[in-house]
Coordinates of C-alpha atoms in Angstrom, one line a residue:
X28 CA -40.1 16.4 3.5
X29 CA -36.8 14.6 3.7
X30 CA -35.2 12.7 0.9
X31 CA -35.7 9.3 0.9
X32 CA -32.2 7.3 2.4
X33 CA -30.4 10.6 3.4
X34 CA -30.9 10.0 6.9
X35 CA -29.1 6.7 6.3
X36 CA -25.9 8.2 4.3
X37 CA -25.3 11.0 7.0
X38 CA -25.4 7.9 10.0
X39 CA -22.2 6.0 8.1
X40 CA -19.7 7.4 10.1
X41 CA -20.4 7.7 14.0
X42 CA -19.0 6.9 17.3
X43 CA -21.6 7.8 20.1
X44 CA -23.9 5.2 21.0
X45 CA -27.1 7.2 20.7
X46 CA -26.4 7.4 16.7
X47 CA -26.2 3.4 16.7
X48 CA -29.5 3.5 18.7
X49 CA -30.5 5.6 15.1
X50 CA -29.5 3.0 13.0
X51 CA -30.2 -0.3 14.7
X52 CA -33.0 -1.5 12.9
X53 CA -31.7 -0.5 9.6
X54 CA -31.1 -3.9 8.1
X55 CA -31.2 -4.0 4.0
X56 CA -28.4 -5.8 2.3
X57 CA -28.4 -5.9 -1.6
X58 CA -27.0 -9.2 -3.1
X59 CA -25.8 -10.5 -6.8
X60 CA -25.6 -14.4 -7.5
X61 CA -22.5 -14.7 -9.8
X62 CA -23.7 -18.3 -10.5
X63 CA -20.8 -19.8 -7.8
X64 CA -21.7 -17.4 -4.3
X65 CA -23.1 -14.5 -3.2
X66 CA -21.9 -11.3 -3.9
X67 CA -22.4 -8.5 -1.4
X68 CA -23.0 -5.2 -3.7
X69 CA -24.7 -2.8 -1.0
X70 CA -26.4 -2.5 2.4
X71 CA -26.6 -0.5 5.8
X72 CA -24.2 -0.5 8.3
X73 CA -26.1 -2.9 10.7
X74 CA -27.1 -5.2 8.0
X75 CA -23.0 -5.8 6.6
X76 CA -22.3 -6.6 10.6
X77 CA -24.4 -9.2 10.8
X78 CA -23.8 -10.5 7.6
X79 CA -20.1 -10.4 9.2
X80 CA -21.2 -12.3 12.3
X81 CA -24.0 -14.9 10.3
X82 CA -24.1 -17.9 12.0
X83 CA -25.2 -20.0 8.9
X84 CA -22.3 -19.3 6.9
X85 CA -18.8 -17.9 7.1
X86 CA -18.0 -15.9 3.9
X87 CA -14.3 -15.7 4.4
X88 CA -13.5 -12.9 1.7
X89 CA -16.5 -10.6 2.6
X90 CA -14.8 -10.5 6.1
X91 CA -11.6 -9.6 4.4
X92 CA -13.0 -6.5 2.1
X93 CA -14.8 -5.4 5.3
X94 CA -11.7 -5.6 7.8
X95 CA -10.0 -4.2 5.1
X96 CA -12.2 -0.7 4.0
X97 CA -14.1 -0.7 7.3
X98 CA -12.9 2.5 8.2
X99 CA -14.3 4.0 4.8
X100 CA -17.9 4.2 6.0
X101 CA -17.4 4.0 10.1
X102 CA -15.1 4.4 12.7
X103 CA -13.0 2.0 15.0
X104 CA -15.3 2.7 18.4
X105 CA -18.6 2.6 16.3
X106 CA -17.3 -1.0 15.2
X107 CA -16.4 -2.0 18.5
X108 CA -19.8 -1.4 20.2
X109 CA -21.7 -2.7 17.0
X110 CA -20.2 -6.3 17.4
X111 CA -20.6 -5.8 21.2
X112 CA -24.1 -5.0 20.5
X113 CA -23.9 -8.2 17.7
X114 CA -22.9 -10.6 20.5
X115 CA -25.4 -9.8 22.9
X116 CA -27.8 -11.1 20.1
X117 CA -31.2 -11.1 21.0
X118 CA -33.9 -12.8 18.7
X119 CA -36.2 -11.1 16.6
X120 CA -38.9 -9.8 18.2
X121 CA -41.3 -11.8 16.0
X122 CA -40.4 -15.2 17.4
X123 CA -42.7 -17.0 19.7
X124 CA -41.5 -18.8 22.8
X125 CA -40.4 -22.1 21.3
X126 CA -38.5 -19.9 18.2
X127 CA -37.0 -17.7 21.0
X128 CA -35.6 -20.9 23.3
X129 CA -34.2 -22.5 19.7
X130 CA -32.7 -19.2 18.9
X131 CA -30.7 -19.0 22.2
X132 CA -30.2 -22.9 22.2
X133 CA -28.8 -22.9 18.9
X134 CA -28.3 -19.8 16.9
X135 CA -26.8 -17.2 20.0
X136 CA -24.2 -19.0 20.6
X137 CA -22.5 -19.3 17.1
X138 CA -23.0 -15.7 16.0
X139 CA -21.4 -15.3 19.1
X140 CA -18.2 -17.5 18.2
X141 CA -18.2 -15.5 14.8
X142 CA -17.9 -12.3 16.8
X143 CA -14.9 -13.2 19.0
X144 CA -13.4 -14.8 15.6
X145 CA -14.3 -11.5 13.8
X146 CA -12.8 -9.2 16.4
X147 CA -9.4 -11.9 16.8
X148 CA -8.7 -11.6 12.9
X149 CA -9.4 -7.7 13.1
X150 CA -6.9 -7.4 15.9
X151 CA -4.5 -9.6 14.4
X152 CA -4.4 -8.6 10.9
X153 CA -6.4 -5.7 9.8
X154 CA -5.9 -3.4 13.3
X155 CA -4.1 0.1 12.8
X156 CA -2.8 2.1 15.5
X157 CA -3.5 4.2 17.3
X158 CA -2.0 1.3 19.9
X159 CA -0.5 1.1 23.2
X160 CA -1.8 1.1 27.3
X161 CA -4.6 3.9 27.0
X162 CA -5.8 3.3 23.9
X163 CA -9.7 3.2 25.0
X164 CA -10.9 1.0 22.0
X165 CA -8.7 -2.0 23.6
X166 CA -9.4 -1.1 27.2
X167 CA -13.1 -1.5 26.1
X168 CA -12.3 -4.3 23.8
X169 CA -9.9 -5.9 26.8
X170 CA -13.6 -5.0 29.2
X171 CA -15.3 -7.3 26.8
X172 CA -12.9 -10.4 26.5
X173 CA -12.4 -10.7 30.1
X174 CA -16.0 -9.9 31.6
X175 CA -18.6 -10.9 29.4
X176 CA -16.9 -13.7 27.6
X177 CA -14.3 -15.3 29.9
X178 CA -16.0 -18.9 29.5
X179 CA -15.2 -19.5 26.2
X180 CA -11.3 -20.6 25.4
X181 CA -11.6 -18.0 22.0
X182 CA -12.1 -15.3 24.7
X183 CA -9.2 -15.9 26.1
X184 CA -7.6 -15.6 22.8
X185 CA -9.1 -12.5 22.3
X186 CA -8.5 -11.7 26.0
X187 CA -4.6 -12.1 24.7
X188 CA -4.3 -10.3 22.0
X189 CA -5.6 -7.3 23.0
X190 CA -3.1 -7.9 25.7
X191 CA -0.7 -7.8 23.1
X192 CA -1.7 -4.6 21.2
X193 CA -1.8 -2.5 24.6
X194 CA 1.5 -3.8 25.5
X195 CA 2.6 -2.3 22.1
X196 CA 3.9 -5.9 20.7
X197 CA 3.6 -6.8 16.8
X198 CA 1.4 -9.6 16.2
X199 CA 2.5 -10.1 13.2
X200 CA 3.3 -13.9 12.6
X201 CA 7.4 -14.9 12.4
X202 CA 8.4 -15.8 9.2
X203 CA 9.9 -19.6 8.7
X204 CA 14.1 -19.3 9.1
X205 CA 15.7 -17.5 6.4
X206 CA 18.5 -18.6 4.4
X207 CA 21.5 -16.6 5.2
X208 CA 22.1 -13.6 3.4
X209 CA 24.4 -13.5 0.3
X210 CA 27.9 -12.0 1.7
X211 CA 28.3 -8.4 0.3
X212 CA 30.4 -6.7 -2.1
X213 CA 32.2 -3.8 -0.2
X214 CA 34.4 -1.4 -2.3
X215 CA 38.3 -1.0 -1.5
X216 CA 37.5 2.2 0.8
X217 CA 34.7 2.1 3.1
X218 CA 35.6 5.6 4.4
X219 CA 35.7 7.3 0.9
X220 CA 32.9 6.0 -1.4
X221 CA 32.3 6.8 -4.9
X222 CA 28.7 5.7 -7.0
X223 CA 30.8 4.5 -10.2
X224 CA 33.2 2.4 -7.5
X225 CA 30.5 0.5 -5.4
X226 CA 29.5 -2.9 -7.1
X227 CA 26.0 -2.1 -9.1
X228 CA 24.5 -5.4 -6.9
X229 CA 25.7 -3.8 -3.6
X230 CA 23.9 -0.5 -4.3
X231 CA 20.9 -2.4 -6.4
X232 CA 20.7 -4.4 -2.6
X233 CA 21.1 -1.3 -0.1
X234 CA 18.7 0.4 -2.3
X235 CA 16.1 -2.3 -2.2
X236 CA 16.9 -2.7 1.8
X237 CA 16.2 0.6 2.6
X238 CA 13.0 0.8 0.3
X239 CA 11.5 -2.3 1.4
X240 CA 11.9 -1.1 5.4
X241 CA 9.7 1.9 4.4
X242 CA 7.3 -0.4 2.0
X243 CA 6.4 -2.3 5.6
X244 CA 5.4 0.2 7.0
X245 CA 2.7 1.4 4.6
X246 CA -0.7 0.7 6.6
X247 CA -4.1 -0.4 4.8
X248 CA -6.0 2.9 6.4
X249 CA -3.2 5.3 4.2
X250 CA -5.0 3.7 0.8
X251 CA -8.3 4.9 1.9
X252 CA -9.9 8.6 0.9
X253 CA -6.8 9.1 -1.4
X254 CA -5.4 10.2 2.1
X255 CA -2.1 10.6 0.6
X256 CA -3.0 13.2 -1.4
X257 CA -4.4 15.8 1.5
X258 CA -1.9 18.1 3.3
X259 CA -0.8 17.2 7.0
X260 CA -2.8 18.9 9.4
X261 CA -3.2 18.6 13.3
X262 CA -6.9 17.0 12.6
X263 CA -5.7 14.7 10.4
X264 CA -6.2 11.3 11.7
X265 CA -4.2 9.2 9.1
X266 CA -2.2 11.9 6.9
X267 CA -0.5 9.0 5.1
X268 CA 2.6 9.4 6.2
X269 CA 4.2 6.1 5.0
X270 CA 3.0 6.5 1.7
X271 CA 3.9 9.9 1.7
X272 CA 7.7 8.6 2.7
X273 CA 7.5 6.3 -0.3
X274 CA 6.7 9.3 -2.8
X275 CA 9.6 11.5 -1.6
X276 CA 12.3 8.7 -1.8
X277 CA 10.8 7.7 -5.4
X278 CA 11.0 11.6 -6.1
X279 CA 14.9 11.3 -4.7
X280 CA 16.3 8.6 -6.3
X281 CA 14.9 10.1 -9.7
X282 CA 16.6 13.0 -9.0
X283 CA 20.2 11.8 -7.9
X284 CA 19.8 9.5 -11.0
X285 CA 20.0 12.6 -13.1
X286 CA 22.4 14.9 -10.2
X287 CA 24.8 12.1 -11.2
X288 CA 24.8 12.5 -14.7
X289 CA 24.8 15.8 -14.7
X290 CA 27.9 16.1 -12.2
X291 CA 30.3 14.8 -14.9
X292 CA 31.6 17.5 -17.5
X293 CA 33.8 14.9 -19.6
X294 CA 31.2 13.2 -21.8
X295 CA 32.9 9.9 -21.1
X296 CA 32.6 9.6 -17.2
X297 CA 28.8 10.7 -18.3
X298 CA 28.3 7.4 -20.5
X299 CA 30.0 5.4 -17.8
X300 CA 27.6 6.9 -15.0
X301 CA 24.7 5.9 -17.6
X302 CA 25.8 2.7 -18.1
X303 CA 26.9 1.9 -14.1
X304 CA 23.0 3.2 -13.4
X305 CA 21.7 0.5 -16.1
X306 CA 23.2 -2.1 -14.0
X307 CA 22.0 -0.9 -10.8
X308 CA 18.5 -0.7 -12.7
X309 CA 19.3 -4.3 -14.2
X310 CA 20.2 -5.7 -10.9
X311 CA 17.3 -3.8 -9.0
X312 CA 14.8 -5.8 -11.5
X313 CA 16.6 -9.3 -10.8
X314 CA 15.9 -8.4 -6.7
X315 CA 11.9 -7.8 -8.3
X316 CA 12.6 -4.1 -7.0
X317 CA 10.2 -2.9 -9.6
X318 CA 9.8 0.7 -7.8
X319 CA 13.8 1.4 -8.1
X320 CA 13.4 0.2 -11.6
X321 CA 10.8 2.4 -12.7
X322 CA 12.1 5.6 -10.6
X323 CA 16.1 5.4 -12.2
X324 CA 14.0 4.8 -15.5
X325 CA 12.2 8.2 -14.6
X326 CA 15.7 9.8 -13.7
X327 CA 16.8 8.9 -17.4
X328 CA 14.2 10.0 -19.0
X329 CA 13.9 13.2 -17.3
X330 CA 14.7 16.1 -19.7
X331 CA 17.8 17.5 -18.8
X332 CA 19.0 13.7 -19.2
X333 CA 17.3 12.9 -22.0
X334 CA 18.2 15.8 -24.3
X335 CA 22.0 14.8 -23.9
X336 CA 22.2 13.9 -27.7
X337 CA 25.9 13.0 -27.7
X338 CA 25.9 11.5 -24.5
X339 CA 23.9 9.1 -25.3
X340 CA 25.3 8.4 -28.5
X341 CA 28.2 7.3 -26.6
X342 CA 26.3 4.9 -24.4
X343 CA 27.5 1.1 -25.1
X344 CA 25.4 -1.2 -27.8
X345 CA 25.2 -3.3 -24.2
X346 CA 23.8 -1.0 -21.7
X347 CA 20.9 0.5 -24.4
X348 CA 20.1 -3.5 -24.8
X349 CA 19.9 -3.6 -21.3
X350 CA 17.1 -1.0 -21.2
X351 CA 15.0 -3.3 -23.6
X352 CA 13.3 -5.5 -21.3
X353 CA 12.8 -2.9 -18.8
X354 CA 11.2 -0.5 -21.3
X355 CA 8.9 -3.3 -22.3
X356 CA 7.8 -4.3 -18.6
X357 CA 6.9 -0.6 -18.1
X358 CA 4.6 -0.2 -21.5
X359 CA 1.9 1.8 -20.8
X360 CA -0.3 -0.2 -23.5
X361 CA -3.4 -1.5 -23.0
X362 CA -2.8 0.1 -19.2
X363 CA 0.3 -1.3 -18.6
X364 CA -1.0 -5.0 -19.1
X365 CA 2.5 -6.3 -19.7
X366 CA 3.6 -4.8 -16.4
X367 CA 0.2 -5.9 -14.2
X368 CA 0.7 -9.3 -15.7
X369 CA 4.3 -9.9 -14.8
X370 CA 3.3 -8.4 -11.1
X371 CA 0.8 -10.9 -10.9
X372 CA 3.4 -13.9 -11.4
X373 CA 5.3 -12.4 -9.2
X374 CA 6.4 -14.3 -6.0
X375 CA 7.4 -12.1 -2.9
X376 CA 9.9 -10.3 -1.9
X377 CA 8.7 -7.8 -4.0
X378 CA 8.6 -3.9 -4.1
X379 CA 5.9 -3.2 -6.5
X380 CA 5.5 0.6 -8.1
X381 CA 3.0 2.3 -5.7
X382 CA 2.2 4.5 -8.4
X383 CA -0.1 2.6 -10.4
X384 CA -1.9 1.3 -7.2
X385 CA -2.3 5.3 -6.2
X386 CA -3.7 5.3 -9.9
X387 CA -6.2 2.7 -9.4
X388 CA -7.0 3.2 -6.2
X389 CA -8.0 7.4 -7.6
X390 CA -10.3 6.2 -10.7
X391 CA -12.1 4.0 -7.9
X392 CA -12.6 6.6 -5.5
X393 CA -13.8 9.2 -8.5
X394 CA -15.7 6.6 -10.6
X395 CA -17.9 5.4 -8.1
X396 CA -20.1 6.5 -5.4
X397 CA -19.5 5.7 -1.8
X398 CA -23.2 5.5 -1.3
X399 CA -26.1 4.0 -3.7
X400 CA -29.3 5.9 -4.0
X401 CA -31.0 3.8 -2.4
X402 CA -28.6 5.5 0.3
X403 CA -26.9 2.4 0.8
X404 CA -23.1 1.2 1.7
X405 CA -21.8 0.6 -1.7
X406 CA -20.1 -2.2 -0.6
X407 CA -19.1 -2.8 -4.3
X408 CA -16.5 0.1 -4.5
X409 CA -15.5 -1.3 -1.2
X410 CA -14.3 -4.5 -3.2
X411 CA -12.6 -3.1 -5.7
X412 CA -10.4 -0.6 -2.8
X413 CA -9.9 -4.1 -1.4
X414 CA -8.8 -5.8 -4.4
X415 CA -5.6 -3.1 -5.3
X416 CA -5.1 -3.0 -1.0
X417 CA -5.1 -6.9 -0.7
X418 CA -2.4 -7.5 -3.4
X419 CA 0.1 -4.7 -1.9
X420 CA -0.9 -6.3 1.7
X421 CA 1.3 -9.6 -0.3
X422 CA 3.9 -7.8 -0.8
X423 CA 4.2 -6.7 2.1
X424 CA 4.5 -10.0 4.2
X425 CA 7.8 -11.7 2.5
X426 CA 11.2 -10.1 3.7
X427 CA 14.5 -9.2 1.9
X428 CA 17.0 -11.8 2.6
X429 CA 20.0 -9.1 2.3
X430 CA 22.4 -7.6 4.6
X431 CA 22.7 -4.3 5.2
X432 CA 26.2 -2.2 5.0
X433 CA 25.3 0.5 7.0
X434 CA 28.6 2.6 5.5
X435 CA 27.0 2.2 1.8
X436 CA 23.4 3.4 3.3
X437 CA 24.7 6.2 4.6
X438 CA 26.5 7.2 1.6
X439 CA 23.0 6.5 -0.2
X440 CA 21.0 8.5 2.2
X441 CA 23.2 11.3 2.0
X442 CA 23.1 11.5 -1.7
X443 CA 19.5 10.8 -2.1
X444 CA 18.5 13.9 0.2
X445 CA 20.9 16.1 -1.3
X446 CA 20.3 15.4 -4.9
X447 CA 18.0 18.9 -6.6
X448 CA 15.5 19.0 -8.3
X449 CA 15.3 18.1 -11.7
X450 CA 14.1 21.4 -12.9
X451 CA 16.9 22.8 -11.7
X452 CA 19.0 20.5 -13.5
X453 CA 18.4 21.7 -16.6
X454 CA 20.4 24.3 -17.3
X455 CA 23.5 22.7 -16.7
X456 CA 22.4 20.2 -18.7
X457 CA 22.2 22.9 -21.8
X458 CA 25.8 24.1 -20.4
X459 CA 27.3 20.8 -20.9
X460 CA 25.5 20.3 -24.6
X461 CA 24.3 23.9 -25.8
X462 CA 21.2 23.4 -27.6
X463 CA 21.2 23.0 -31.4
X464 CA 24.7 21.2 -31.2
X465 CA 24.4 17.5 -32.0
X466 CA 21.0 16.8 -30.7
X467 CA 20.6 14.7 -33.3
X468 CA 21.2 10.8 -32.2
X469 CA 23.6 9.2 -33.8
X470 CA 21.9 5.6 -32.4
X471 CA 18.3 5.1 -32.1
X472 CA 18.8 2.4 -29.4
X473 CA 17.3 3.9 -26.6
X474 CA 13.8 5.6 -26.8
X475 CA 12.2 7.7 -23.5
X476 CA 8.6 5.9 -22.8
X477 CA 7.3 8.2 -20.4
X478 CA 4.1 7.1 -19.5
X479 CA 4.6 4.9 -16.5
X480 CA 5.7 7.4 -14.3
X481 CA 3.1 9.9 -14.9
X482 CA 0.7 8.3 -12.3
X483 CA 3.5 8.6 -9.1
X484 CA 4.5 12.3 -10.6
X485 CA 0.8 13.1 -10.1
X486 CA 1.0 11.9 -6.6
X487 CA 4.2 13.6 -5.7
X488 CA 2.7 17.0 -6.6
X489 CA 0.4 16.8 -4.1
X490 CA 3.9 17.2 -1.2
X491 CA 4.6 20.4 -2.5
X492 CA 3.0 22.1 0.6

């Protein structure tokens, strides 16, 4: 005999029609009154569509987790034909003649309203490519708009944007005029550029340019599975490339952090280098560049760095004050409250640390099942992904009002790509300061925290493939 709800679990992700057939009348949905609404904790597949699509109510932020983690427990074209399926509505089979003329009087046509609203905000805010002319999930969606639905003026809508997304055009909305950019601070030689020579606020604002243009990119689906943790394969559907991107150049500015140091054999020009970083760090934190904060904190903590006793004795009373406040912002007490809480005051632009969200986003996928054993859509876990998804999706709509000096990037790329590892920085770190030879600080100013970084380390081993 079969175990009670496994048939459900093994129908959550599907695309042919004949499974949906399977499911169709599978319609429990588990609810929790937190006194204010109703919370949505578990259910089948059909059930959470038409709790999607209700006519009596429109639950604007169970939409939102569900656009948002949809692809968690179902696929794209199984989503398509269930609200295709959801519009056609047809009343319960229990209703008598006079319930069944009410229902298509009344009812029908609302759910219907909610569907074409559901699949407009999908399409406009939650959709991730695949995109472009033969895509079949927007031929069939663009099948739908303009046959079945072409009397209604949200059709048309509809009918338009999936014009749009096969036409390969960004929906995404323009952004009110932007003040103009703050002029920037070129060195003497364009043609010959040196890191201690270029302004700290220059670099701090190429840096932040060229991290925030990869932040955009990041897609909701690449959060889901812990995607960015499995190696790239020809099957993979979302390898999680962006994040993936995000990782390496975290990993890369660490590193040419410490190639820097390290490059200087007079212990002065090493101090200097420290303290000219501190103010890139310093000016990356005024930009709310948290990410290049946390990963030049990771370059001077690193060991070969760190262990440079006299080096750091000569550092300036002013640049180890300097690392104060950014210390404290990246406490790992009481998990990193001080940190989370700034974050949360934060107003975009912004470039949060990914790391933590990679953190949270991993205890939630671990901690909890995806299904209940009732064999149920935990739709609860599906909240919380939401929750960490949803506040990076903020970030991710203000733009950098900055100009770019494309002669400063490409000194910065250059470096950044060529910097080596930090294990193999350490022993030319022992050749500039041999072990047992002053490692004893003369000024307890500056103390390595660690911590933070450990989460995004975690993540970047997984690239070593």
């Amino acid at each position: 005999m079969s175990q009670p709800g496994k048939k459900q679990q093994m129908d959550f992700r599907f695309s042919e029609s004949d499974e949906i057939e399977e499911i169709e009348e599978l319609k429990e949905l588990v609810c929790e009154n937190n006194g204010e609404a109703e919370i949505v904790k578990a259910g089948t597949l059909t059930a959470l569509i038409e709790n999607l699509t209700r006519h009596d109510r429109l639950d604007a932020s169970f939409n939102r987790i569900f656009l948002t983690t949809y692809e968690y427990f179902t696929s794209r074209p199984a989503l398509i034909d269930l609200l295709i399926r959801r519009f056609a509505c047809p009343p319960p089979v229990t209703f008598n003649p006079t319930q069944v003329t009410e229902w298509s009087n009344e009812t029908k046509p609302l759910v219907q309203v909610r569907v074409i609203n559901i699949l407009k905000q999908w399409l406009e805010h939650f959709w991730t490519g695949p995109e472009g002319p033969d895509d079949p999930n927007l031929l069939k969606l663009q099948s739908f708009a303009n046959g079945a639905v072409t009397e209604t003026s949200a059709a048309q809508q509809l009918a338009e944007l999936v014009q749009r997304r096969l036409a390969g055009l960004d929906l995404k909305r323009s952004h009110p005029s932007t003040p103009k950019p703050p002029k920037p601070i070129l060195p003497r030689k364009l043609n010959k550029l040196e890191f201690i020579k270029i302004d700290a606020k220059e670099i701090a604002r190429q840096l932040t340019i060229m991290e925030a243009c990869m932040f955009s990119k990041v897609q909701t689906c690449e959060f889901l599975h812990k995607s960015w943790q499995k190696k790239e394969s020809p099957d993979a559907f979302y390898p999680a490339q962006n994040i993936k991107a995000l990782i390496r150049y975290f990993n890369q500015l660490s590193n040419w952090v410490g190639a820097l140091i390290i490059a200087e054999s007079e212990l002065k020009k090493r101090t200097q280098c420290i303290g000219h970083l501190v103010n890139v760090a310093t000016e990356c934190y005024n930009l709310q560049n948290y990410s290049a904060v946390i990963s030049i904190l990771s370059g001077l903590e690193s060991a070969p760095i760190y262990r440079l006793a006299r080096t750091w004795a000569m550092v300036t009373q002013r640049s180890c004050d300097a690392l104060r406040p950014l210390q404290a912002m990246v406490s790992s007490a009481q998990n990193y409250n001080a940190y989370r809480e700034m974050l949360r005051m934060t107003v975009p632009p912004c470039i949060p640390f990914l790391g933590l969200y990679l953190k949270d986003l991993t205890f939630i996928e671990d901690g909890n099942p995806s299904v209940t054993q009732e064999g149920l859509i935990n739709f609860h876990k599906c909240t919380m992904l939401a929750s960490s998804v949803h506040e990076i999706r903020r970030f991710q709509q203000a733009p950098y009002c900055l100009q770019t000096v494309p002669e400063v990037q490409e000194y910065l790329v250059t470096q950044l790509q060529s910097a080596p590892d930090v294990h193999d920085m350490y022993e030319r770190s022992c050749v500039l300061e041999p072990r047992g030879r002053g490692e004893q600080r003369h000024r307890d100013s500056y103390t390595a925290t660690g911590g933070m970084t450990t989460s995004m380390v975690i993540a970047c081993m997984i690239l070593d493939d």
